Short mmCIF file of C-alpha atoms and ligand atoms in Angstrom, two decimals:
data_model
loop_
_atom_site.label_atom_id
_atom_site.label_comp_id
_atom_site.label_asym_id
_atom_site.label_seq_id
_atom_site.Cartn_x
_atom_site.Cartn_y
_atom_site.Cartn_z
CA MET A 1 0.00 0.00 0.00
CA ASP A 2 1.14 3.52 -0.77
CA PHE A 3 1.69 5.96 2.06
CA ASP A 4 2.19 9.68 2.38
CA ILE A 5 3.52 11.58 5.36
CA MET A 6 1.75 14.63 6.75
CA LYS A 7 3.90 16.93 8.82
CA ILE A 8 2.45 18.06 12.14
CA PRO A 9 3.42 21.66 12.93
CA ARG A 10 5.76 21.95 15.95
CA ASN A 11 3.37 24.17 17.87
CA PHE A 12 0.33 21.98 17.22
CA ILE A 13 -0.69 20.52 20.59
CA LEU A 14 -1.05 16.77 20.92
CA GLY A 15 -2.51 16.08 24.33
CA ALA A 16 -5.09 14.00 26.15
CA ALA A 17 -8.19 14.68 28.23
CA ALA A 18 -10.25 13.48 31.18
CA SER A 19 -12.43 15.04 33.85
CA ALA A 20 -12.44 15.16 37.63
CA TRP A 21 -15.56 13.08 38.27
CA GLN A 22 -14.61 10.42 35.71
CA THR A 23 -11.23 9.76 37.32
CA GLU A 24 -10.90 10.93 40.93
CA GLY A 25 -13.20 8.70 42.93
CA TRP A 26 -14.88 9.68 46.18
CA ALA A 27 -11.90 9.37 48.54
CA GLY A 28 -11.94 12.32 50.91
CA LYS A 29 -15.40 13.46 49.77
CA LYS A 30 -17.59 14.85 52.53
CA THR A 31 -21.21 13.75 52.96
CA LYS A 32 -22.77 16.86 51.53
CA GLN A 33 -20.48 17.01 48.51
CA ASP A 34 -22.40 14.90 46.02
CA SER A 35 -22.48 16.19 42.47
CA TYR A 36 -25.50 15.88 40.20
CA LEU A 37 -23.78 12.83 38.67
CA ASP A 38 -23.26 11.26 42.09
CA LEU A 39 -26.98 11.66 42.82
CA TRP A 40 -27.89 10.00 39.55
CA TYR A 41 -25.50 7.15 40.26
CA LYS A 42 -26.82 6.70 43.80
CA ASN A 43 -30.45 6.77 42.67
CA ASN A 44 -30.18 4.67 39.52
CA LYS A 45 -27.18 2.41 39.91
CA HIS A 46 -28.95 -0.28 37.91
CA VAL A 47 -28.52 1.70 34.68
CA TRP A 48 -24.78 2.11 35.18
CA HIS A 49 -22.92 -0.62 33.31
CA ASN A 50 -21.98 -3.43 35.74
CA GLY A 51 -22.68 -1.06 38.61
CA TYR A 52 -19.43 0.88 38.12
CA GLY A 53 -19.61 4.64 38.54
CA PRO A 54 -17.82 7.61 40.01
CA ALA A 55 -17.27 6.00 43.45
CA ILE A 56 -13.74 4.79 42.73
CA ALA A 57 -13.42 5.74 39.06
CA THR A 58 -9.70 5.37 38.26
CA ASP A 59 -8.69 6.37 41.80
CA PHE A 60 -6.77 9.30 40.31
CA TYR A 61 -7.14 10.98 43.69
CA HIS A 62 -4.55 8.59 45.09
CA ARG A 63 -2.72 7.67 41.91
CA PHE A 64 -2.21 10.94 40.07
CA LYS A 65 1.56 10.83 40.50
CA GLU A 66 1.74 7.44 38.85
CA ASP A 67 -0.48 8.74 36.02
CA ILE A 68 1.61 11.83 35.52
CA VAL A 69 4.70 9.65 35.16
CA LEU A 70 2.92 7.90 32.28
CA MET A 71 1.83 11.21 30.73
CA LYS A 72 5.43 12.28 30.74
CA GLU A 73 6.59 9.01 29.29
CA ILE A 74 4.13 9.35 26.42
CA GLY A 75 5.32 12.91 25.95
CA LEU A 76 2.05 14.74 26.55
CA THR A 77 2.58 18.48 26.74
CA HIS A 78 -1.04 19.20 27.76
CA TYR A 79 -3.53 17.44 30.00
CA ARG A 80 -7.13 18.52 30.15
CA THR A 81 -9.29 17.85 33.19
CA SER A 82 -11.74 19.65 35.48
CA ILE A 83 -12.02 20.81 39.05
CA ASN A 84 -14.97 19.25 40.82
CA TRP A 85 -17.15 22.16 41.97
CA SER A 86 -19.16 19.94 44.31
CA ARG A 87 -15.96 19.00 46.13
CA PHE A 88 -14.03 22.23 45.95
CA LEU A 89 -16.38 23.92 48.41
CA LEU A 90 -17.79 23.01 51.79
CA ASP A 91 -20.50 25.63 51.50
CA TYR A 92 -21.66 26.67 48.03
CA GLU A 93 -23.38 29.87 49.20
CA SER A 94 -20.64 31.36 51.33
CA VAL A 95 -17.98 29.73 49.16
CA ILE A 96 -15.96 28.12 51.92
CA VAL A 97 -13.15 26.18 50.30
CA ASP A 98 -12.56 22.54 51.22
CA GLU A 99 -8.88 22.84 52.01
CA GLU A 100 -8.27 19.13 51.68
CA TYR A 101 -9.59 19.00 48.11
CA ALA A 102 -7.98 22.33 47.24
CA ASP A 103 -4.67 20.99 48.44
CA TYR A 104 -5.05 17.85 46.34
CA THR A 105 -5.82 20.06 43.29
CA ASP A 106 -2.78 22.13 44.09
CA GLN A 107 -0.61 19.03 44.15
CA VAL A 108 -1.99 17.77 40.82
CA ILE A 109 -1.34 21.11 39.13
CA ASN A 110 2.16 21.37 40.55
CA GLU A 111 3.02 17.81 39.64
CA LEU A 112 1.85 18.37 36.06
CA LEU A 113 3.87 21.56 35.74
CA LYS A 114 6.93 19.97 37.30
CA ASN A 115 6.78 17.37 34.54
CA GLY A 116 6.40 19.90 31.75
CA ILE A 117 2.68 19.28 31.24
CA GLU A 118 0.30 22.24 30.91
CA PRO A 119 -2.97 21.75 32.78
CA MET A 120 -6.12 22.81 30.89
CA ILE A 121 -8.87 23.21 33.42
CA CYS A 122 -12.63 23.14 33.07
CA LEU A 123 -14.70 24.63 35.87
CA GLU A 124 -17.62 22.29 35.28
CA HIS A 125 -17.65 18.92 33.58
CA TYR A 126 -21.17 17.95 34.80
CA GLU A 127 -20.04 18.41 38.43
CA LEU A 128 -22.90 20.69 39.44
CA PRO A 129 -23.33 20.26 43.22
CA GLY A 130 -26.24 17.92 43.99
CA GLU A 131 -27.39 20.26 46.74
CA LEU A 132 -27.82 23.10 44.23
CA PHE A 133 -29.70 20.76 41.94
CA GLU A 134 -32.09 19.74 44.69
CA THR A 135 -32.53 23.15 46.31
CA TYR A 136 -32.68 25.43 43.29
CA GLY A 137 -33.24 23.14 40.31
CA GLY A 138 -29.59 23.43 39.29
CA TRP A 139 -28.80 25.46 36.19
CA GLY A 140 -32.43 26.51 35.88
CA SER A 141 -31.68 29.09 38.59
CA LYS A 142 -29.98 32.46 38.12
CA HIS A 143 -28.84 32.23 41.73
CA VAL A 144 -26.84 29.14 40.79
CA VAL A 145 -25.26 31.15 37.96
CA ASP A 146 -24.05 33.65 40.55
CA LEU A 147 -22.80 30.91 42.85
CA PHE A 148 -20.81 29.48 39.94
CA VAL A 149 -19.18 32.87 39.41
CA LYS A 150 -18.24 33.00 43.09
CA TYR A 151 -16.83 29.47 42.94
CA SER A 152 -14.84 30.39 39.81
CA GLU A 153 -13.40 33.39 41.58
CA LYS A 154 -12.09 31.18 44.38
CA VAL A 155 -10.57 28.78 41.88
CA PHE A 156 -8.84 31.58 39.95
CA GLU A 157 -7.48 33.01 43.21
CA ARG A 158 -5.90 29.67 44.07
CA TYR A 159 -4.57 28.51 40.71
CA GLY A 160 -4.74 31.50 38.37
CA ASP A 161 -1.02 32.10 38.72
CA ARG A 162 -0.18 28.68 37.32
CA VAL A 163 -3.02 27.52 35.07
CA LYS A 164 -3.02 29.33 31.74
CA ASN A 165 -5.88 27.55 29.99
CA TRP A 166 -9.34 27.85 31.52
CA PHE A 167 -12.77 26.75 30.39
CA THR A 168 -16.15 27.39 31.94
CA PHE A 169 -17.98 24.22 30.87
CA ASN A 170 -17.47 20.96 29.13
CA GLU A 171 -20.39 20.30 26.77
CA PRO A 172 -22.84 22.67 28.45
CA ILE A 173 -25.79 21.35 26.42
CA VAL A 174 -25.53 17.71 27.40
CA VAL A 175 -27.00 17.25 30.88
CA GLN A 176 -30.24 19.15 30.27
CA THR A 177 -30.70 17.53 26.86
CA ARG A 178 -30.57 14.07 28.37
CA VAL A 179 -32.61 15.09 31.41
CA TYR A 180 -35.24 17.59 30.22
CA LEU A 181 -35.47 17.07 26.50
CA ASP A 182 -35.07 13.34 26.10
CA ALA A 183 -35.92 12.36 29.70
CA ILE A 184 -33.46 9.48 29.78
CA ARG A 185 -31.54 10.50 32.89
CA TYR A 186 -32.29 11.19 36.52
CA PRO A 187 -34.69 12.71 37.53
CA PHE A 188 -36.45 11.80 34.25
CA GLU A 189 -38.52 14.91 33.76
CA GLN A 190 -39.48 16.04 30.28
CA ASN A 191 -39.68 19.81 30.26
CA THR A 192 -38.52 21.75 27.22
CA LYS A 193 -38.78 25.13 28.88
CA LYS A 194 -36.38 24.00 31.59
CA TRP A 195 -34.06 22.72 28.85
CA MET A 196 -34.01 26.17 27.31
CA GLN A 197 -33.48 27.94 30.62
CA TRP A 198 -30.49 25.72 31.42
CA ASN A 199 -29.09 26.46 27.97
CA PHE A 200 -29.42 30.17 28.50
CA ASN A 201 -28.17 30.22 32.07
CA LYS A 202 -25.03 28.32 31.10
CA ALA A 203 -24.32 30.78 28.27
CA LEU A 204 -24.86 33.58 30.78
CA ALA A 205 -22.60 31.86 33.33
CA THR A 206 -19.85 31.59 30.71
CA ALA A 207 -20.14 35.31 29.94
CA LYS A 208 -20.15 36.26 33.63
CA VAL A 209 -17.08 34.17 34.37
CA VAL A 210 -15.31 35.61 31.31
CA GLN A 211 -16.18 39.07 32.61
CA LEU A 212 -14.74 38.28 36.03
CA PHE A 213 -11.60 36.75 34.49
CA ASN A 214 -11.04 39.86 32.40
CA GLN A 215 -11.73 42.27 35.25
CA LYS A 216 -9.25 40.47 37.48
CA GLY A 217 -6.56 40.88 34.82
CA TYR A 218 -5.42 37.25 34.56
CA LYS A 219 -4.70 37.69 30.88
CA GLU A 220 -2.41 40.66 31.38
CA ARG A 221 -0.72 39.21 34.42
CA TYR A 222 -0.22 35.62 33.30
CA GLY A 223 -0.99 35.52 29.59
CA SER A 224 -3.84 33.12 30.26
CA LYS A 225 -7.02 32.51 28.28
CA ILE A 226 -10.59 31.58 29.01
CA GLY A 227 -12.97 29.67 26.78
CA VAL A 228 -15.66 27.03 26.72
CA ILE A 229 -15.70 23.45 25.47
CA LEU A 230 -18.63 22.72 23.17
CA ASN A 231 -19.81 19.63 21.36
CA PRO A 232 -21.35 20.76 18.09
CA GLU A 233 -22.77 17.83 16.18
CA VAL A 234 -21.61 18.33 12.63
CA THR A 235 -24.96 18.10 10.86
CA TYR A 236 -25.56 16.72 7.39
CA ALA A 237 -28.85 16.72 5.51
CA ARG A 238 -29.96 13.42 4.01
CA SER A 239 -30.28 14.99 0.57
CA SER A 240 -29.86 18.18 -1.38
CA ALA A 241 -33.65 18.65 -1.35
CA LYS A 242 -34.92 21.81 0.29
CA HIS A 243 -36.92 20.05 3.01
CA ASP A 244 -33.93 17.98 4.18
CA ILE A 245 -31.61 20.97 4.15
CA GLU A 246 -34.14 22.89 6.21
CA ALA A 247 -34.31 20.03 8.74
CA ALA A 248 -30.51 20.11 9.10
CA ARG A 249 -30.50 23.87 9.46
CA ILE A 250 -33.02 23.78 12.29
CA TYR A 251 -31.18 20.97 14.05
CA ASP A 252 -28.02 23.05 13.85
CA LEU A 253 -29.82 26.05 15.27
CA PHE A 254 -31.19 24.22 18.31
CA PHE A 255 -28.18 22.09 19.15
CA ASN A 256 -25.11 23.86 17.80
CA ARG A 257 -25.64 27.56 17.26
CA ILE A 258 -27.44 27.79 20.60
CA PHE A 259 -24.01 27.75 22.27
CA LEU A 260 -21.58 28.60 19.47
CA ASP A 261 -23.23 31.92 18.70
CA PRO A 262 -23.57 33.48 22.14
CA SER A 263 -20.14 32.22 23.24
CA ILE A 264 -18.22 33.38 20.16
CA LYS A 265 -20.35 36.12 18.62
CA GLY A 266 -22.09 37.33 21.77
CA GLU A 267 -25.52 36.99 20.18
CA TYR A 268 -28.19 34.40 19.63
CA PRO A 269 -29.45 33.83 16.10
CA PRO A 270 -32.65 35.96 15.87
CA GLU A 271 -34.51 32.99 14.43
CA LEU A 272 -34.01 31.10 17.64
CA PHE A 273 -36.06 33.73 19.48
CA GLU A 274 -38.84 33.33 16.92
CA LEU A 275 -38.88 29.57 17.26
CA MET A 276 -38.82 29.74 21.05
CA GLU A 277 -41.78 32.07 21.02
CA LYS A 278 -43.69 30.00 18.50
CA HIS A 279 -43.32 26.90 20.67
CA ASP A 280 -43.69 28.64 24.01
CA ILE A 281 -40.25 27.64 25.28
CA SER A 282 -38.62 31.06 25.59
CA PHE A 283 -35.95 31.41 28.23
CA ASP A 284 -36.24 34.10 30.79
CA SER A 285 -33.62 36.78 30.15
CA THR A 286 -33.13 40.49 30.74
CA GLU A 287 -31.63 43.14 28.48
CA ASN A 288 -28.78 43.45 30.92
CA GLU A 289 -28.01 39.72 30.76
CA LEU A 290 -28.04 39.76 26.96
CA GLN A 291 -25.67 42.70 27.12
CA ILE A 292 -23.30 40.79 29.41
CA ILE A 293 -23.29 37.95 26.86
CA LYS A 294 -22.61 40.43 24.07
CA GLU A 295 -19.67 42.05 25.84
CA ASN A 296 -17.97 38.97 27.20
CA THR A 297 -17.21 36.48 24.49
CA VAL A 298 -14.61 33.75 24.87
CA ASP A 299 -10.95 33.88 23.86
CA TYR A 300 -11.03 30.45 22.24
CA VAL A 301 -13.09 27.30 22.12
CA GLY A 302 -12.48 23.60 22.53
CA LEU A 303 -14.65 21.33 20.42
CA ASN A 304 -15.52 17.74 21.21
CA LEU A 305 -16.15 15.97 17.91
CA TYR A 306 -16.86 12.27 17.69
CA PHE A 307 -19.52 11.59 15.05
CA PRO A 308 -21.65 13.22 12.38
CA TYR A 309 -25.34 13.88 12.89
CA ARG A 310 -27.54 13.15 9.89
CA VAL A 311 -31.09 14.36 9.59
CA LYS A 312 -33.99 14.37 7.18
CA ALA A 313 -37.31 16.17 7.11
CA ARG A 314 -40.02 14.44 9.14
CA THR A 315 -41.69 11.57 7.39
CA THR A 316 -44.16 10.86 10.20
CA ALA A 317 -46.56 13.24 11.92
CA TRP A 318 -45.49 14.90 15.17
CA ASN A 319 -47.49 13.87 18.23
CA ASP A 320 -48.87 17.19 19.47
CA SER A 321 -49.83 15.86 22.88
CA THR A 322 -46.13 15.63 23.90
CA PRO A 323 -44.06 18.67 24.93
CA PHE A 324 -42.30 20.48 22.10
CA HIS A 325 -39.02 18.89 21.07
CA PRO A 326 -36.85 20.24 18.23
CA ALA A 327 -37.45 16.85 16.56
CA TYR A 328 -40.76 18.43 15.55
CA TYR A 329 -38.69 19.62 12.56
CA TYR A 330 -36.55 16.61 11.73
CA GLU A 331 -35.92 12.92 12.07
CA MET A 332 -32.59 11.21 12.44
CA PHE A 333 -31.25 9.61 9.31
CA ASP A 334 -29.01 6.53 9.22
CA LEU A 335 -26.86 6.58 6.13
CA PRO A 336 -26.90 3.11 4.56
CA GLY A 337 -23.38 1.68 4.36
CA ARG A 338 -22.02 4.04 6.98
CA LYS A 339 -18.97 3.00 8.97
CA MET A 340 -19.88 2.41 12.60
CA ASN A 341 -18.29 2.06 15.98
CA PRO A 342 -20.70 -0.71 17.03
CA TYR A 343 -19.78 -0.50 20.73
CA ARG A 344 -20.73 3.12 21.12
CA GLY A 345 -23.29 3.15 18.32
CA TRP A 346 -21.71 6.19 16.68
CA GLU A 347 -21.02 6.62 12.99
CA ILE A 348 -17.36 7.10 12.09
CA TYR A 349 -16.92 9.91 9.58
CA PRO A 350 -13.55 11.63 10.00
CA ARG A 351 -14.43 14.39 7.56
CA ILE A 352 -16.38 16.08 10.39
CA MET A 353 -13.04 17.51 11.50
CA PHE A 354 -12.50 19.31 8.23
CA ASP A 355 -16.06 20.49 7.79
CA MET A 356 -16.27 21.89 11.32
CA ALA A 357 -12.84 23.47 10.98
CA MET A 358 -13.89 25.28 7.82
CA ARG A 359 -17.03 26.45 9.55
CA MET A 360 -14.98 27.91 12.39
CA LYS A 361 -12.94 29.73 9.79
CA GLU A 362 -15.81 30.99 7.71
CA ASP A 363 -18.70 31.51 10.14
CA TYR A 364 -16.92 32.21 13.41
CA GLY A 365 -14.24 34.71 12.45
CA ASN A 366 -11.51 32.06 12.42
CA ILE A 367 -11.36 32.20 16.21
CA GLU A 368 -8.65 30.13 17.88
CA TRP A 369 -9.97 26.66 18.63
CA PHE A 370 -8.79 23.11 19.16
CA ILE A 371 -10.17 19.62 19.36
CA ALA A 372 -10.87 19.15 23.05
CA GLU A 373 -12.07 15.56 22.62
CA ASN A 374 -12.08 12.89 19.95
CA GLY A 375 -11.50 9.20 20.45
CA MET A 376 -12.85 5.70 20.16
CA GLY A 377 -14.61 3.71 22.89
CA VAL A 378 -14.32 -0.06 22.47
CA GLU A 379 -15.78 -2.87 24.57
CA ASN A 380 -13.89 -5.90 25.95
CA GLU A 381 -10.52 -4.61 24.89
CA PHE A 382 -8.64 -7.19 26.93
CA ARG A 383 -9.35 -9.71 24.12
CA PHE A 384 -6.80 -7.79 22.05
CA LYS A 385 -3.93 -8.33 24.49
CA ASN A 386 -0.71 -9.75 23.08
CA ASP A 387 1.66 -12.10 24.93
CA GLU A 388 3.08 -9.23 26.93
CA GLY A 389 -0.41 -8.19 27.96
CA ILE A 390 -0.38 -5.03 25.81
CA ILE A 391 -3.71 -4.20 24.19
CA GLN A 392 -3.20 -4.08 20.42
CA ASP A 393 -5.64 -1.28 19.68
CA ASP A 394 -4.85 -0.78 16.00
CA TYR A 395 -8.47 0.30 15.44
CA ARG A 396 -7.84 3.28 17.76
CA ILE A 397 -4.64 4.21 15.95
CA GLU A 398 -6.55 4.11 12.66
CA PHE A 399 -9.40 6.16 14.14
CA ILE A 400 -7.09 8.87 15.46
CA SER A 401 -5.03 8.95 12.25
CA ASP A 402 -8.09 9.29 10.07
CA HIS A 403 -9.43 12.17 12.15
CA LEU A 404 -6.11 13.90 12.56
CA LYS A 405 -5.38 13.95 8.86
CA TRP A 406 -8.63 15.78 8.10
CA LEU A 407 -7.85 18.19 10.89
CA LEU A 408 -4.34 18.85 9.61
CA LYS A 409 -5.69 19.38 6.14
CA ALA A 410 -7.98 22.06 7.59
CA VAL A 411 -4.99 23.66 9.32
CA GLU A 412 -3.22 23.73 5.94
CA ARG A 413 -6.29 25.52 4.59
CA GLY A 414 -5.99 28.19 7.24
CA SER A 415 -8.37 27.08 10.00
CA ASN A 416 -7.07 28.41 13.31
CA CYS A 417 -6.96 25.03 15.04
CA THR A 418 -4.17 24.78 17.57
CA GLY A 419 -4.32 21.20 18.73
CA PHE A 420 -5.86 17.82 19.34
CA MET A 421 -6.71 16.40 22.76
CA LEU A 422 -7.45 12.71 22.71
CA TRP A 423 -10.29 11.33 24.81
CA ALA A 424 -8.95 9.85 26.94
CA PHE A 425 -5.64 9.59 28.72
CA THR A 426 -6.62 6.47 30.68
CA ASP A 427 -9.78 4.41 30.45
CA ASN A 428 -12.32 6.04 32.70
CA VAL A 429 -15.94 6.11 33.81
CA SER A 430 -18.56 7.42 31.38
CA PRO A 431 -22.04 8.55 32.35
CA MET A 432 -24.02 5.30 32.54
CA ASN A 433 -21.72 3.35 30.21
CA ALA A 434 -19.18 3.37 33.03
CA TYR A 435 -16.24 1.17 32.03
CA LYS A 436 -18.07 -0.51 29.15
CA ASN A 437 -16.34 1.34 26.33
CA ARG A 438 -12.66 1.94 26.89
CA TYR A 439 -11.16 5.11 25.45
CA GLY A 440 -7.72 5.32 27.04
CA LEU A 441 -4.19 5.34 25.73
CA VAL A 442 -3.59 3.62 29.04
CA GLU A 443 -5.57 0.61 30.22
CA ILE A 444 -7.14 0.51 33.68
CA ASN A 445 -7.27 -3.13 34.71
CA LEU A 446 -10.34 -3.53 36.90
CA GLU A 447 -9.50 -7.15 37.71
CA GLU A 448 -6.05 -6.25 38.96
CA ASN A 449 -6.29 -3.36 41.35
CA ARG A 450 -6.92 -0.78 38.60
CA ASN A 451 -3.36 -1.21 37.45
CA ARG A 452 -2.24 0.96 34.57
CA LYS A 453 -0.68 -0.36 31.37
CA MET A 454 0.06 1.51 28.17
CA LYS A 455 -1.77 0.24 25.10
CA LYS A 456 -0.19 0.01 21.65
CA SER A 457 -1.82 3.39 20.86
CA ALA A 458 0.14 5.00 23.70
CA TYR A 459 3.43 3.97 22.07
CA TRP A 460 2.13 5.14 18.71
CA TYR A 461 1.04 8.51 20.16
CA MET A 462 4.44 8.85 21.85
CA ASN A 463 6.10 8.41 18.47
CA LEU A 464 3.71 10.87 16.84
CA ILE A 465 4.46 13.53 19.45
CA GLU A 466 8.16 13.04 19.06
CA ASN A 467 8.45 12.77 15.28
CA ARG A 468 5.52 14.97 14.27
CA GLU A 469 4.80 12.88 11.22
CA LEU A 470 1.49 11.24 10.49
CA GLN A 471 1.45 8.36 8.07
CA ILE A 472 -1.61 8.35 5.82
CA HIS A 473 -2.86 6.26 2.92
CA LYS A 474 -2.29 7.96 -0.41
CA ASP A 475 -5.92 7.90 -1.48
CA VAL A 476 -7.14 9.20 1.80
CA PHE A 477 -9.04 12.40 1.04
CA ARG A 478 -12.04 10.84 -0.52
C1 BGP B 1 -18.01 13.33 25.95
C2 BGP B 1 -17.78 13.73 27.39
C3 BGP B 1 -16.77 12.90 28.08
C4 BGP B 1 -16.75 11.43 27.71
C5 BGP B 1 -16.94 11.23 26.20
C6 BGP B 1 -17.13 9.80 25.75
O1 BGP B 1 -19.27 13.74 25.55
O2 BGP B 1 -17.34 15.07 27.49
O3 BGP B 1 -16.95 13.12 29.45
O4 BGP B 1 -17.57 10.69 28.50
O5 BGP B 1 -18.01 11.98 25.72
O6 BGP B 1 -18.47 9.46 25.56
P1 BGP B 1 -19.19 8.36 26.40
O7 BGP B 1 -18.60 8.47 27.71
O8 BGP B 1 -20.63 8.67 26.44
O9 BGP B 1 -18.91 7.08 25.70
#
């Protein structure tokens, strides 16, 4: 077979990602420090694969030093994770810091830096405190927005001198979509208006935290940046027919532009207001809040891209007795012959990287951005172990290569993409799927004391980081 080599620019980041709740475990957690995710796990353990959840996770809380040694060995220059809001404070209203957790965070950050690894920190990766969910309805409350700003202030005060890359949320649309739109997660309430309010309040929270960050002068003092990590679903219409294109456009409006536009452009698409009014799902906002959003846009964005989203115009009638759902305007479309990751049930279509990259260039002012997550979750990976017990995850290497090459092609075409963060550094716990699908460069062996072992992909990534050359098939850009 014929191969070509694509050069990876020296300053293009090749890192890996995780989050606090998916790795740390509950060691040291106080009784009142449950997160929303912890509540879900405690209330509905039966839907978590094999009963695994955040309780021990990867035990990063105790084993971070060992993990950082591996990061260094692989050559990671950046590691993305979060700080767990529910654990960082003892009292969310008066923002009393839990010194034990803050000290642990301090140690993690210092250990990363000592090993030449830049921490990239998210202030919320679904770790909304359970107490704020139960008392105020979580992100549906403007009071919670203000408490988040206060929490962020405490975090910046502690670590703002050392952490240069900050993000307000990871995938701010996800929790409320699963909970209030699709009603498939605890507490299983279908309520589209709440969905919208959460969407708005998180956009507002991002703007308020950006405002605080700018006022406090972190940029000037430390050269740091603040952004948000979004998960736009690169949307394709089934056909070139008007009705299908319209379905894709509306999907994009409700699920992608709803965060991309306010975060980057400071404004919602006017059509969204019309649709919200038409369907009686308008969020509650004031002129002042919209102004804050307008004036406090992000410095950069991280994008989590895994799969394409294909839609067609509705072919069946909408059931009017159910609450409004954007699916009123579309149906999902499964492309016959598509390549699938059967374990996760996601289509594999690496071109999403290029198409989204060009969109960032053309529609979003070529703002600085990077891939904050992309990766492949595979079940029962231990069956691929060789004689030395190393998982031969060639499928992952192929998946990453195929996505990276489209991304690098977009960089060649001038998209301002500065890096690629693989999901994930080690295997870790996913919402509900728990340890079912493994994503890591490094295996977590649940049978043997959660021991760590690098997979074949880790050695491959190590080589990629060092040599900055990606091998691709000659006929690849089809
Ligand atoms: C992203 C989340 C991650 C991670 C990943 C893998 O949406 O930001 O936290 O979980 O998806 O997906 P999943 O865990 O559902 O397999």
